[in-house]
């Protein structure tokens, strides 16, 4: 049995990276154990070919090939023309459950390979019932902000999110559409009806060498969209961490430490403590395999469900995508309206991208090529709002080990939220009314509601509690009876607020690893 000194972190995604950095800052020896999937060499070669030159010098054939490979992925989320970052649904859930989207990652860097890089903390008001006060997370938000770039500037939503003291890098280059959108939002009064609205430019975890090449949704060739894959590799190359490429199937506590059993039958790995950051689905599988009582009981996955609403801008469009630009979120709008919810509703506004016209032709064109110019003109004026609701209002998903399944997959059952349609409908109506004052006309009938789980803003399967009961963890992420096992990913959040999830999960992982 190999015996790495110090602590083990399972997973190399955002939570695992934040925990590892906190441990390293305390002088601990850290081994990251991770499945370690990577982009296929052929697709990586295309990425490298683009990264070797500036956008204006890109070979047309290489760029077209790069785009074509990504556009061919129509049944899920990919980057660089590959699905390497996400496991297929049938690899995670058995039997298939068509009413839910549940995918995990076995890639180096986890889900940070495909995220939208939006970065906001959770509102202190939404954490008031938590066993960990918002004040305890504040220093860890700042610590995490030093671990990844946050491009942005001061905005009105800093007031409600208590985010005014975060270190920010320079904002991303944007288009005339983006600049005008932010101006229009700033001119609208904060109060409308019974609601209060806070808007401003979006914040993204993007480096200061962004080329504004417009390929964000394809995969940034220059690696400017933050993924923990890069800093984890840097730590390994610098000799600051040890790394084991392996899938962990179970954890057992021993006297003074832990033992990790591996899927490939290699000798177990042991250490003083383990910090589980495999992602909510993989962590659930791991805990079910590690504890018979947990497997019998199952777990309830909470979901901040999302929906989309297209808007047409009233002001002239021009050539929206001309010149340097990005295709990440342009603006955030937070609002609280007691007639909708006592919780914040989070909205991300996206401007033009070159996939809009393709999607409209696919949905509404029915093969009629003569409609393409119309779709092209409409896409130049299109802004899409992605809205997230607090998990209190959303369906939950019951997870259990799939009976008799040698692949150790999960069974999933959607537990509907009876009031979801009403809350989502009201939230869309209020947003459309407020944005109309900014010159955006909502097309509610063309909106789309994502399936449970599809937002990837999920968690709460092993929630922290002041006095943990069955299926809960303490404020250091320890399941009942455990002394050396700490769950540090989104599994331990008591609920999933509507705002962006990654930043807060990283802050909490950093907090746990800093206090053990």
XYZ file of C-alpha atoms in Angstrom, residues 156-356:
201
model
C -24.953 47.979 -8.377
C -25.372 44.284 -7.581
C -22.335 44.579 -5.275
C -24.749 46.090 -2.739
C -27.054 43.087 -2.466
C -24.275 40.493 -2.850
C -21.873 42.254 -0.469
C -19.186 41.931 -3.136
C -17.718 45.406 -3.247
C -14.340 44.456 -1.781
C -13.375 41.706 -4.227
C -10.200 42.296 -6.268
C -11.133 42.709 -9.927
C -9.054 42.595 -13.096
C -9.780 44.787 -16.097
C -13.155 44.108 -17.786
C -13.263 42.065 -20.971
C -13.380 43.805 -24.341
C -16.964 43.978 -25.550
C -18.930 45.027 -28.603
C -21.053 48.078 -29.252
C -24.037 45.882 -28.365
C -22.524 45.062 -24.975
C -21.619 48.644 -24.162
C -25.052 49.906 -25.156
C -26.785 47.178 -23.157
C -24.949 48.137 -19.960
C -25.764 51.814 -20.561
C -29.429 51.020 -21.060
C -29.577 48.943 -17.881
C -27.865 51.670 -15.867
C -30.487 54.193 -16.971
C -33.393 52.127 -15.615
C -34.557 52.814 -12.072
C -33.775 50.190 -9.460
C -37.389 49.870 -8.300
C -40.206 48.521 -10.429
C -43.540 47.418 -9.016
C -42.854 45.509 -5.814
C -39.368 44.514 -6.905
C -35.855 45.842 -6.577
C -33.334 45.287 -9.354
C -29.542 45.432 -9.372
C -27.764 45.299 -12.735
C -24.298 45.786 -14.148
C -21.588 44.388 -16.412
C -20.991 40.678 -16.056
C -17.946 39.290 -14.253
C -16.029 36.364 -15.638
C -13.046 34.284 -14.621
C -11.020 35.242 -17.678
C -7.367 36.209 -17.947
C -6.090 39.635 -18.885
C -4.671 38.388 -22.192
C -8.102 37.727 -23.696
C -7.849 38.269 -27.475
C -11.616 38.920 -27.819
C -11.644 36.373 -30.640
C -15.307 35.408 -30.184
C -14.670 31.664 -29.771
C -15.672 31.443 -26.089
C -18.460 28.921 -26.707
C -16.191 26.799 -28.892
C -13.343 26.723 -26.382
C -10.750 29.445 -25.878
C -7.657 28.516 -27.922
C -5.486 30.708 -25.685
C -6.653 29.201 -22.387
C -7.881 32.542 -21.068
C -11.172 31.176 -19.701
C -10.151 29.909 -16.296
C -10.032 26.172 -15.815
C -8.382 24.484 -12.845
C -6.710 22.116 -15.277
C -3.938 24.656 -15.824
C -3.026 25.587 -12.223
C -3.206 21.948 -11.115
C -0.739 21.045 -13.863
C 1.438 23.962 -12.786
C 1.456 22.765 -9.168
C 2.453 19.292 -10.308
C 5.234 20.568 -12.576
C 6.549 22.745 -9.737
C 6.685 19.721 -7.437
C 4.218 21.229 -4.978
C 1.727 18.351 -5.145
C 1.745 14.643 -5.855
C -0.748 13.319 -8.384
C -2.346 9.925 -8.889
C -4.407 9.304 -12.004
C -7.049 6.934 -10.696
C -10.752 6.535 -10.035
C -11.582 6.091 -6.358
C -14.448 3.675 -5.696
C -14.622 3.732 -1.888
C -13.133 5.305 1.214
C -12.528 3.593 4.541
C -11.387 5.244 7.753
C -8.579 3.599 9.641
C -6.950 4.537 12.917
C -5.561 8.017 12.356
C -6.289 8.215 8.641
C -8.090 6.990 5.540
C -7.685 4.352 2.849
C -8.873 4.867 -0.739
C -9.715 1.835 -2.887
C -9.216 2.225 -6.639
C -11.282 1.024 -9.579
C -8.360 -0.530 -11.455
C -7.366 -2.835 -8.612
C -4.081 -1.110 -7.808
C -3.001 -1.080 -4.153
C -5.042 1.328 -2.037
C -3.823 4.826 -1.262
C -3.722 6.011 2.323
C -3.330 9.389 3.967
C -4.103 11.405 7.055
C -7.295 12.986 5.698
C -9.276 13.013 2.485
C -11.086 15.984 0.988
C -13.776 14.771 -1.397
C -14.279 17.137 -4.324
C -15.367 14.763 -7.053
C -18.518 16.724 -7.975
C -21.976 16.110 -6.564
C -22.791 13.022 -8.635
C -19.428 11.303 -8.344
C -19.283 12.172 -4.652
C -22.719 10.595 -4.152
C -21.569 7.417 -5.884
C -18.423 7.359 -3.787
C -20.253 7.853 -0.496
C -22.830 5.197 -1.382
C -20.021 2.716 -2.086
C -18.228 3.681 1.117
C -21.131 3.468 3.553
C -23.920 0.892 3.424
C -26.269 3.051 5.469
C -25.772 5.983 3.113
C -26.501 3.696 0.165
C -29.677 2.425 1.794
C -30.864 5.932 2.624
C -29.972 7.578 -0.698
C -29.674 11.345 -1.077
C -31.727 14.269 -2.342
C -30.067 16.460 -4.962
C -31.132 20.113 -4.980
C -31.174 22.064 -8.218
C -31.180 25.758 -9.141
C -33.170 25.248 -12.329
C -32.744 27.647 -15.231
C -34.851 28.932 -18.100
C -34.191 31.115 -21.121
C -36.028 34.109 -22.570
C -35.070 35.755 -25.891
C -35.257 39.548 -26.225
C -34.968 41.862 -29.211
C -33.101 45.105 -28.649
C -34.835 48.284 -29.735
C -31.683 50.196 -30.666
C -29.920 49.789 -34.040
C -27.827 46.661 -34.303
C -25.291 47.311 -37.039
C -22.808 44.490 -37.512
C -23.060 43.192 -33.949
C -20.286 40.611 -34.166
C -17.827 42.782 -36.073
C -14.524 43.538 -34.394
C -13.054 42.089 -31.192
C -15.684 40.617 -28.882
C -16.464 37.791 -26.511
C -19.573 35.608 -26.330
C -19.755 35.136 -22.562
C -22.426 36.919 -20.503
C -22.585 40.679 -21.095
C -24.533 41.679 -17.996
C -26.029 40.362 -14.774
C -29.386 41.353 -13.329
C -30.314 40.376 -9.771
C -33.799 41.076 -8.505
C -35.940 40.387 -5.491
C -39.702 40.730 -5.696
C -41.796 39.394 -2.787
C -44.626 38.603 -5.203
C -42.245 36.163 -6.925
C -39.945 34.896 -4.166
C -38.261 36.077 -0.973
C -35.034 34.848 -2.602
C -32.894 36.602 -5.177
C -33.483 35.737 -8.827
C -30.306 35.726 -10.912
C -30.185 36.574 -14.629
C -27.319 36.457 -17.129
C -27.763 38.392 -20.390
C -25.992 37.096 -23.488
C -25.525 39.049 -26.706
C -24.893 38.000 -30.261
C -22.963 34.886 -31.116
C -22.588 33.081 -34.410
C -24.542 30.064 -33.163
C -27.856 31.962 -32.866
